[in-house]
Coordinates of C-alpha atoms and ligand atoms in Angstrom, one line a residue:
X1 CA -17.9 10.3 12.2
X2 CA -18.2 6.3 12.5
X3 CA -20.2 6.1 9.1
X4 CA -17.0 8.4 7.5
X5 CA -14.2 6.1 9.4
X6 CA -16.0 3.0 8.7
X7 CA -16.7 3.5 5.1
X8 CA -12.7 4.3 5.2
X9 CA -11.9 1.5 6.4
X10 CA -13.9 -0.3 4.0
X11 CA -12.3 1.6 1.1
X12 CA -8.4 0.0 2.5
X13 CA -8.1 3.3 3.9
X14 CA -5.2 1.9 7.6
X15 CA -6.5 4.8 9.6
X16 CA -8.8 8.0 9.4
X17 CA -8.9 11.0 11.2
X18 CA -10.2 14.7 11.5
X19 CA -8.4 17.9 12.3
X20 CA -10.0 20.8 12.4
X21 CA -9.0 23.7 10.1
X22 CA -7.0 26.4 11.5
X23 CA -4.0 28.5 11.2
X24 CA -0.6 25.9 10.5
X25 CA 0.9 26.2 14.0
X26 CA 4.6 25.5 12.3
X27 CA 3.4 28.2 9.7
X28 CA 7.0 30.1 11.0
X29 CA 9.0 26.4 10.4
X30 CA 7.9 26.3 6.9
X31 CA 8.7 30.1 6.3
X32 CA 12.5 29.3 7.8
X33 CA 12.5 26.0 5.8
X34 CA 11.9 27.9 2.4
X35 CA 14.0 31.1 3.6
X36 CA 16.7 28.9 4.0
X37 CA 16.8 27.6 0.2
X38 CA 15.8 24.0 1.9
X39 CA 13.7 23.3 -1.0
X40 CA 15.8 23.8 -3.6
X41 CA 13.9 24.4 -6.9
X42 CA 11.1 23.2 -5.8
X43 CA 9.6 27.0 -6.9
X44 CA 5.9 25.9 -6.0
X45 CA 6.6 25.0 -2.7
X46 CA 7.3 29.0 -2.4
X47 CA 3.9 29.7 -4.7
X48 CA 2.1 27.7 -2.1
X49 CA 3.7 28.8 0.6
X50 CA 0.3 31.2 2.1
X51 CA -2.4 28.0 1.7
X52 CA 0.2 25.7 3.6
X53 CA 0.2 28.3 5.9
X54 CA -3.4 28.7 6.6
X55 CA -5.1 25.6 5.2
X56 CA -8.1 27.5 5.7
X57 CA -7.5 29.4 2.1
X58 CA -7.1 25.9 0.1
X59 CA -11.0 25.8 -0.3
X60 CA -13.6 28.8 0.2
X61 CA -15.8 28.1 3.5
X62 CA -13.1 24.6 4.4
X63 CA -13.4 24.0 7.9
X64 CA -12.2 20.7 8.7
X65 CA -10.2 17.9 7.0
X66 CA -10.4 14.2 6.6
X67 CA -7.2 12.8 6.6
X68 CA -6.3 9.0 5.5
X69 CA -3.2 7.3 5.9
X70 CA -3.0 3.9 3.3
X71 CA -0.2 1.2 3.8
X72 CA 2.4 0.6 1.1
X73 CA 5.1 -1.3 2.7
X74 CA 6.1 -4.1 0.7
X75 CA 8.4 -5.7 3.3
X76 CA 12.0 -6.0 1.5
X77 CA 13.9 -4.3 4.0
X78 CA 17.3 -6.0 2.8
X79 CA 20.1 -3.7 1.6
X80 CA 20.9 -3.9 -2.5
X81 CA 23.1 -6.8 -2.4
X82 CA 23.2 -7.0 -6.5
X83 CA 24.8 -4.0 -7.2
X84 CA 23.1 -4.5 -11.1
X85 CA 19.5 -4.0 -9.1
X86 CA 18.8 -0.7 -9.1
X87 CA 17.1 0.5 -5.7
X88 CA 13.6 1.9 -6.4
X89 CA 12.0 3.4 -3.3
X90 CA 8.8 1.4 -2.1
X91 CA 5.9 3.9 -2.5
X92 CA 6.6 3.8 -5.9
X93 CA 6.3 0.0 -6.7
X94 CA 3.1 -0.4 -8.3
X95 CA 0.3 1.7 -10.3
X96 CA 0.5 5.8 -10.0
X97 CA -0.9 6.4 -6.4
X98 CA -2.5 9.4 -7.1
X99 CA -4.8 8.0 -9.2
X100 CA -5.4 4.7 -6.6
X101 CA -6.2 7.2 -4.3
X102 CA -7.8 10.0 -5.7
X103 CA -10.8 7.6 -6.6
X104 CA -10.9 6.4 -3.5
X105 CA -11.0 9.4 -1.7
X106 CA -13.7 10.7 -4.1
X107 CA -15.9 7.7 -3.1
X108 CA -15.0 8.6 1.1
X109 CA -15.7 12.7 0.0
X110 CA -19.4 10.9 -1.4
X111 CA -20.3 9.7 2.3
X112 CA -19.3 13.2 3.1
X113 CA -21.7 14.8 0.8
X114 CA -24.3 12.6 2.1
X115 CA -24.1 12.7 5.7
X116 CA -23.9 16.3 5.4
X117 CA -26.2 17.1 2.7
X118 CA -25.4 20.8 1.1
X119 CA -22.0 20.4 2.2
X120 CA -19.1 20.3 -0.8
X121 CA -15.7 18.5 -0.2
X122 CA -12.3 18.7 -2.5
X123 CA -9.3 15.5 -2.0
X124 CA -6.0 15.7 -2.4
X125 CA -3.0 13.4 -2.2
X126 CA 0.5 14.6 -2.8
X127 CA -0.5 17.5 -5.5
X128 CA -1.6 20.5 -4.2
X129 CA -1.1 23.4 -1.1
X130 CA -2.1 21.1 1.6
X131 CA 0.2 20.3 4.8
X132 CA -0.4 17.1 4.6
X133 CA 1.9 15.5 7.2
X134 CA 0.4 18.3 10.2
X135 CA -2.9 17.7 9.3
X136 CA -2.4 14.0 9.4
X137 CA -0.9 14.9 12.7
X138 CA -3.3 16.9 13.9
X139 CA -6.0 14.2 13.2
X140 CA -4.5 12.3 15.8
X141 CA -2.6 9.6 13.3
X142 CA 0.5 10.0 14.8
X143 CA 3.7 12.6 15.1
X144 CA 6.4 13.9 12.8
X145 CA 9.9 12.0 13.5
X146 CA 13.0 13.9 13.3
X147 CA 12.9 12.1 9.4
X148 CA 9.8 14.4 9.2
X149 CA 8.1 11.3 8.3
X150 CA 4.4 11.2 10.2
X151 CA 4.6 8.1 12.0
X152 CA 1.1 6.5 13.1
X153 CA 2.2 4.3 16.3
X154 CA 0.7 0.9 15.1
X155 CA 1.4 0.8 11.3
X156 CA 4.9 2.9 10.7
X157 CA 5.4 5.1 8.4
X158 CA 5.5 3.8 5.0
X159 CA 1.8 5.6 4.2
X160 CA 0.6 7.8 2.0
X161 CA -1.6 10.7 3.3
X162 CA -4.6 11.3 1.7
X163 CA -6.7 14.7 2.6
X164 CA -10.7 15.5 2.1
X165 CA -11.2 18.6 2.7
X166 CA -14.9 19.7 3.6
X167 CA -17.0 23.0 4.8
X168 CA -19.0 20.4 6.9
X169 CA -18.3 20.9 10.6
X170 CA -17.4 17.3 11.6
X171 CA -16.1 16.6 15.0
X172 CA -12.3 16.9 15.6
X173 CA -10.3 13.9 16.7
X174 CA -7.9 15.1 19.5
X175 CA -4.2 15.4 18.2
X176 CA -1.2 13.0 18.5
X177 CA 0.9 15.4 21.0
X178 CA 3.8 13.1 22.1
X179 CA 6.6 12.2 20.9
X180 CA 7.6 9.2 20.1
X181 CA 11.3 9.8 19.0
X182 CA 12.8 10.1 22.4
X183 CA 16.9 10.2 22.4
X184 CA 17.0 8.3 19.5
X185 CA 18.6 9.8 16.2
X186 CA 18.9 6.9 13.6
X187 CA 17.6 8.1 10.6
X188 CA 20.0 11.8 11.1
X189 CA 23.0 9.3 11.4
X190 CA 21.8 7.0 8.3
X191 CA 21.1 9.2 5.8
X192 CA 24.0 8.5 3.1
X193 CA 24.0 11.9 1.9
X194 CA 23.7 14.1 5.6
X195 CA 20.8 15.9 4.6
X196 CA 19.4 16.4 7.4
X197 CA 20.8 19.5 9.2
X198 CA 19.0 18.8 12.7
X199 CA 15.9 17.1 13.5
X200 CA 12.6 17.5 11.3
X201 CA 15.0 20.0 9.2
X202 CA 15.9 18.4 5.7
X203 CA 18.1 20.4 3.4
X204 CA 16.2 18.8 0.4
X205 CA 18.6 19.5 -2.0
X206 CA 20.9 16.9 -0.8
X207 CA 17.9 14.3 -0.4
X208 CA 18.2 11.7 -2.8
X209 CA 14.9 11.8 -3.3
X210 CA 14.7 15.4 -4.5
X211 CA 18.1 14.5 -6.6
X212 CA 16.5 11.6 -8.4
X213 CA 12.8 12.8 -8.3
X214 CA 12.5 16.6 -8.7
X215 CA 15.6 17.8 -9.9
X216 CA 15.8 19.0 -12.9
X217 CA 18.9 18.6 -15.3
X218 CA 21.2 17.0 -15.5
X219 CA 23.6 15.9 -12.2
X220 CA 26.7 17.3 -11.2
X221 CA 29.6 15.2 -10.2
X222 CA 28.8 16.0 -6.5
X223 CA 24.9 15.2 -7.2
X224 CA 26.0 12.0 -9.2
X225 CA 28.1 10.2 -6.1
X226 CA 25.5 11.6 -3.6
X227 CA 22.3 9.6 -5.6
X228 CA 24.7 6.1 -5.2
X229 CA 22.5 3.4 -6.1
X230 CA 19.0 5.0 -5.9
X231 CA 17.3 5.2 -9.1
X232 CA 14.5 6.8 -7.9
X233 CA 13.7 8.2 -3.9
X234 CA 14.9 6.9 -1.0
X235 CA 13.8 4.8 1.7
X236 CA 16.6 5.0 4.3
X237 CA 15.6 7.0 6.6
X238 CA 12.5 4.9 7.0
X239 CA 14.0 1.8 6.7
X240 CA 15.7 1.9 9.9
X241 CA 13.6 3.6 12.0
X242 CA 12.3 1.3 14.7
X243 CA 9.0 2.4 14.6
X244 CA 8.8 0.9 11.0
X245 CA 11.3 -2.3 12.2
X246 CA 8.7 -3.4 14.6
X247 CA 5.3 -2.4 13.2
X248 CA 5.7 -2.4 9.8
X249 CA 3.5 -4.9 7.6
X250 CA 3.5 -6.0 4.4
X251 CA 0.2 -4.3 2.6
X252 CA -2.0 -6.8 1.1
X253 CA -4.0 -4.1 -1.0
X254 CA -4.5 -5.1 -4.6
X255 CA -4.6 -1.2 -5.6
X256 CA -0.5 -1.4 -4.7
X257 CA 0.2 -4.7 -6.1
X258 CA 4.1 -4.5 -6.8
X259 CA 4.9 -4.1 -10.8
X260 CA 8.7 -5.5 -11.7
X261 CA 8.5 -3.3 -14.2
X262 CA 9.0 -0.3 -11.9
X263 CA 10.2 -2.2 -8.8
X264 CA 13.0 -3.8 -10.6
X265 CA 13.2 -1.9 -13.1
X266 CA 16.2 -2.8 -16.2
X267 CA 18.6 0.1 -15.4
X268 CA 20.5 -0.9 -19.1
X269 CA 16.8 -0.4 -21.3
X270 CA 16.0 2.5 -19.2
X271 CA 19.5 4.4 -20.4
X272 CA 18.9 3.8 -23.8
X273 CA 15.0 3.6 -24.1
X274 CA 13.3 6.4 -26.5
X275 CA 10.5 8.5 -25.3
X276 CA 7.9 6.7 -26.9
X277 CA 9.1 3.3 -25.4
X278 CA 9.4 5.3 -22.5
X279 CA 6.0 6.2 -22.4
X280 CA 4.4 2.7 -23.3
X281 CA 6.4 1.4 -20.6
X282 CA 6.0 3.7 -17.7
X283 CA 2.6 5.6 -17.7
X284 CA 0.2 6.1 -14.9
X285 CA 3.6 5.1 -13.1
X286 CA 5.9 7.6 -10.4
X287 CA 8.2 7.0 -12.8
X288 CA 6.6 9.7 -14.9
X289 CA 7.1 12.9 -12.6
X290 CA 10.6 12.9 -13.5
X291 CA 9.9 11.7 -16.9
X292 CA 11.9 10.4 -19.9
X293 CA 15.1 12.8 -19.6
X294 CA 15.0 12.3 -15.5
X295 CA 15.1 8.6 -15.6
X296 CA 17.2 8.2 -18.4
X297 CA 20.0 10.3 -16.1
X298 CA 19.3 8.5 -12.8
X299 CA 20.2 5.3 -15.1
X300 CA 22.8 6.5 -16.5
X301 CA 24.6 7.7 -13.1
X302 CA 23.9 4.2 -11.6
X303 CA 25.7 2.8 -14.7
X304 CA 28.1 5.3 -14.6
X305 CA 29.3 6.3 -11.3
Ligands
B12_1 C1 8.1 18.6 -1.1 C2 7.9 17.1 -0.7 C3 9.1 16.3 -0.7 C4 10.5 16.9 -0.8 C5 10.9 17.6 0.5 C6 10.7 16.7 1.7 C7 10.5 17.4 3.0 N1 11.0 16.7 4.1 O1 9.9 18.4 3.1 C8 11.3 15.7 -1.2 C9 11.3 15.5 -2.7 C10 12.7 15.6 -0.7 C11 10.4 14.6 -0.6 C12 10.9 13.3 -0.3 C13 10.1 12.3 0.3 N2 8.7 12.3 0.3 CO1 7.6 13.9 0.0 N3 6.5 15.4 -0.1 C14 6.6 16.6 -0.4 C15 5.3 17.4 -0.3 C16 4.8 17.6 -1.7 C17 5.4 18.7 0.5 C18 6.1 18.6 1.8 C19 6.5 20.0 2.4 O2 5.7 20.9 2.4 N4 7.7 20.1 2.9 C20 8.2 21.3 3.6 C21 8.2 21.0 5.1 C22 8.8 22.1 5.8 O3 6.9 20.8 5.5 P1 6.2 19.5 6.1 O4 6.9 18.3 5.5 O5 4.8 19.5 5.9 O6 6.7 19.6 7.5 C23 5.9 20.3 8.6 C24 6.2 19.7 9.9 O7 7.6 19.3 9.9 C25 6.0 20.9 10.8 N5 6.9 20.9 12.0 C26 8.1 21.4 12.1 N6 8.6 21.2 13.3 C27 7.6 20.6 14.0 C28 7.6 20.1 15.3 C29 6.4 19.4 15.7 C30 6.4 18.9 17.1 C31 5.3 19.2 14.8 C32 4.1 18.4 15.3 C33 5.4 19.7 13.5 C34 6.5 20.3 13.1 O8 6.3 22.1 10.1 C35 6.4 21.8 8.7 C36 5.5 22.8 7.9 O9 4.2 22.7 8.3 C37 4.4 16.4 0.5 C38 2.9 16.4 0.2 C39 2.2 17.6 0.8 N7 1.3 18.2 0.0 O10 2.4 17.9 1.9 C40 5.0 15.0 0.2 C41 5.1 13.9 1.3 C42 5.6 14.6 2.5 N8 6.2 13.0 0.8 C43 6.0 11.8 1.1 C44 6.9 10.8 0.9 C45 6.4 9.3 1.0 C46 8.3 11.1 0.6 C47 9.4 10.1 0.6 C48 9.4 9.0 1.7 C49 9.5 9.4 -0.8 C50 10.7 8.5 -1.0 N9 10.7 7.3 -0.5 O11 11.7 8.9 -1.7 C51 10.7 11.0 0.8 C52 11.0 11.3 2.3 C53 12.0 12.3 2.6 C54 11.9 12.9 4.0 N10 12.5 12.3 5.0 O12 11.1 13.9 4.2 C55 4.6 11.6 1.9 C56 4.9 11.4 3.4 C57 4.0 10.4 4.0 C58 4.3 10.3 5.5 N11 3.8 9.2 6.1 O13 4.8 11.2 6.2 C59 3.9 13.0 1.5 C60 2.9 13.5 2.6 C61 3.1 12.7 0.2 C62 1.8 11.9 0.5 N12 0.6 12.4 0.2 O14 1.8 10.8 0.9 N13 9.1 15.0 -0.5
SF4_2 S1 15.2 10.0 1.8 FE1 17.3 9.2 1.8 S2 18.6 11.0 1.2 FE2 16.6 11.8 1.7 S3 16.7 12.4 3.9 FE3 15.9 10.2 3.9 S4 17.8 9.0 4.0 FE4 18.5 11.0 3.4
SF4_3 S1 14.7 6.8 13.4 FE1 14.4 7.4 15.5 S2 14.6 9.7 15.5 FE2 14.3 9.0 13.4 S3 12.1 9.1 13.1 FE3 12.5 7.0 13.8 S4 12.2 7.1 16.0 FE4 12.4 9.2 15.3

């Protein structure tokens, strides 16, 4: 387990972990979460619904899971004081992370392989039935806020989670019981849309994020006021948590180098731009899972309230 967490580490990997594969203890959350329409049309969520369940049935023979958490905070914190700025959330600031990732998790799954030899390993980050955020949990890298955010104690919890999921029987970390939320409830009270209808229960279709990133068609006037002036995600809820106020650092990782081409991004070109322009300018970025059409309505309801 040192080798695997050292050669993460050496990767720009903020933390490692293992959890041990098992039945989803909040298997019955996520079955009220999609029961109550929380996800909106986010139809795979529902397809996937079994693996999330039991993580067990993601691979044939999985038994445990390396989970990574990587570091994207950029460290603009400052509300949009230029209301021609459109606000672009800050995981998606730089290259595609899925592809950042996904080679480096191949190169941790290769240590894996080796340390274990026979043993066969599959990553994932983002795409695919994997609950991410409790196995990142379970690992021991930290608990799920009432943002359902996983929060690691020393870094925040502007990370991505990255998974490697193996039939070698690696030693479990002990997971991260407590928590840390206490009393406090700022991220329910900030959210500028009130999607959250209690604590770690997020009514996705009012999320900005969803609206801006995986809705698809066009807005209605309700959808159009609610997005304000995100042009793609959120970060509210994140942004003033003070977990993330006093422990979050500005990543020096090359791999997530901001790009002002998506950071800032020129909301007037992005109305207008054709999908070949389009294309040129935004591939192997986020920008491309809501695509030409998506972007080109986000822009237009920012210019267009
Ligand atoms: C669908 C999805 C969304 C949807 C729905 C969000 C949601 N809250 O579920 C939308 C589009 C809105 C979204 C938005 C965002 N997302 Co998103 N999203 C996902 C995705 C693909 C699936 C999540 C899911 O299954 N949701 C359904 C809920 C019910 O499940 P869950 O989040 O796993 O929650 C579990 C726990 O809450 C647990 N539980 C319930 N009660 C309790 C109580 C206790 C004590 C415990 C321990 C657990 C627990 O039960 C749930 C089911 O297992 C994951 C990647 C993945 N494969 O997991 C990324 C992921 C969760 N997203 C991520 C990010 C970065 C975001 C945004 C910050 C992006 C942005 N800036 O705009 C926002 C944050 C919004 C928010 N506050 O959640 C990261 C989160 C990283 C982290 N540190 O937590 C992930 C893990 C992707 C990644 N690989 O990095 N997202
Ligand atoms: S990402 Fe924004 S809209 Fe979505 S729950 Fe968090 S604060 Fe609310
Ligand atoms: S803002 Fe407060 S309640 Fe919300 S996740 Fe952070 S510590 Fe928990």
């Amino acid at each position: 387990m040192i080798a695997i967490k050292r050669r993460a580490a050496e990767l720009g990997f903020a933390a490692t972990g293992v959890a041990r594969l098992d039945r989803n203890p909040h298997a019955a959350e996520l079955g009220r979460w999609l029961a109550d329409g929380h996800a909106g049309t986010m139809s795979y969520l529902h397809r996937q619904a079994e693996k999330r369940k039991d993580p067990r049935l993601v691979m044939a023979g999985a038994k445990t899971a390396v989970v990574t958490l990587t570091n994207y905070f950029h460290g603009d914190r400052t509300p949009n004081l230029e209301p021609q700025v459109p606000r672009v959330a800050q995981y998606a600031w730089s290259s595609d992370y899925h592809d950042v990732l996904g080679e480096r998790l191949e190169q941790l799954a290769r240590v894996i392989r080796e340390l274990v030899p026979g043993s066969t390993t599959r990553c994932y980050v983002d795409a695919g039935p994997v609950p991410e955020r409790e196995l990142a949990q379970l690992a021991g890298l930290g608990w799920i806020g009432k943002n359902m955010m996983l929060i690691h104690p020393e870094i925040g919890s502007f990370t991505f989670i990255g998974v490697v999921l193996t039939d070698a029987g690696l030693e479990p970390d002990p997971p991260f019981d407590a928590d840390r939320c206490g009393t406090c409830r700022r991220c329910l009270d900030a959210c500028p849309t009130q999607a959250f209808v209690g604590p770690r229960d997020l009514d996705a279709r009012a999320c900005i994020s969803y609206l801006t990133i995986e809705h698809r068609g066009e807005f209605d006037e309700t959808q159009r006021a609610q997005v304000g002036d995100w042009l793609f995600g959120c970060d509210v809820c994140q942004d003033v948590c003070p977990w993330n106020v006093s422990f979050a650092r500005e990543t020096l990782d090359p791999g997530f180098a901001p790009q002002l081409a998506v950071a800032r991004p020129d909301v007037r070109a992005l109305a207008t731009m054709d999908a070949s322009d389009f294309q040129r300018r935004y591939d192997r970025t986020p920008f491309t899972r809501p695509g030409h059409h998506g972007m080109r309505r986000n822009a237009a309801a920012l210019l267009d309230p």
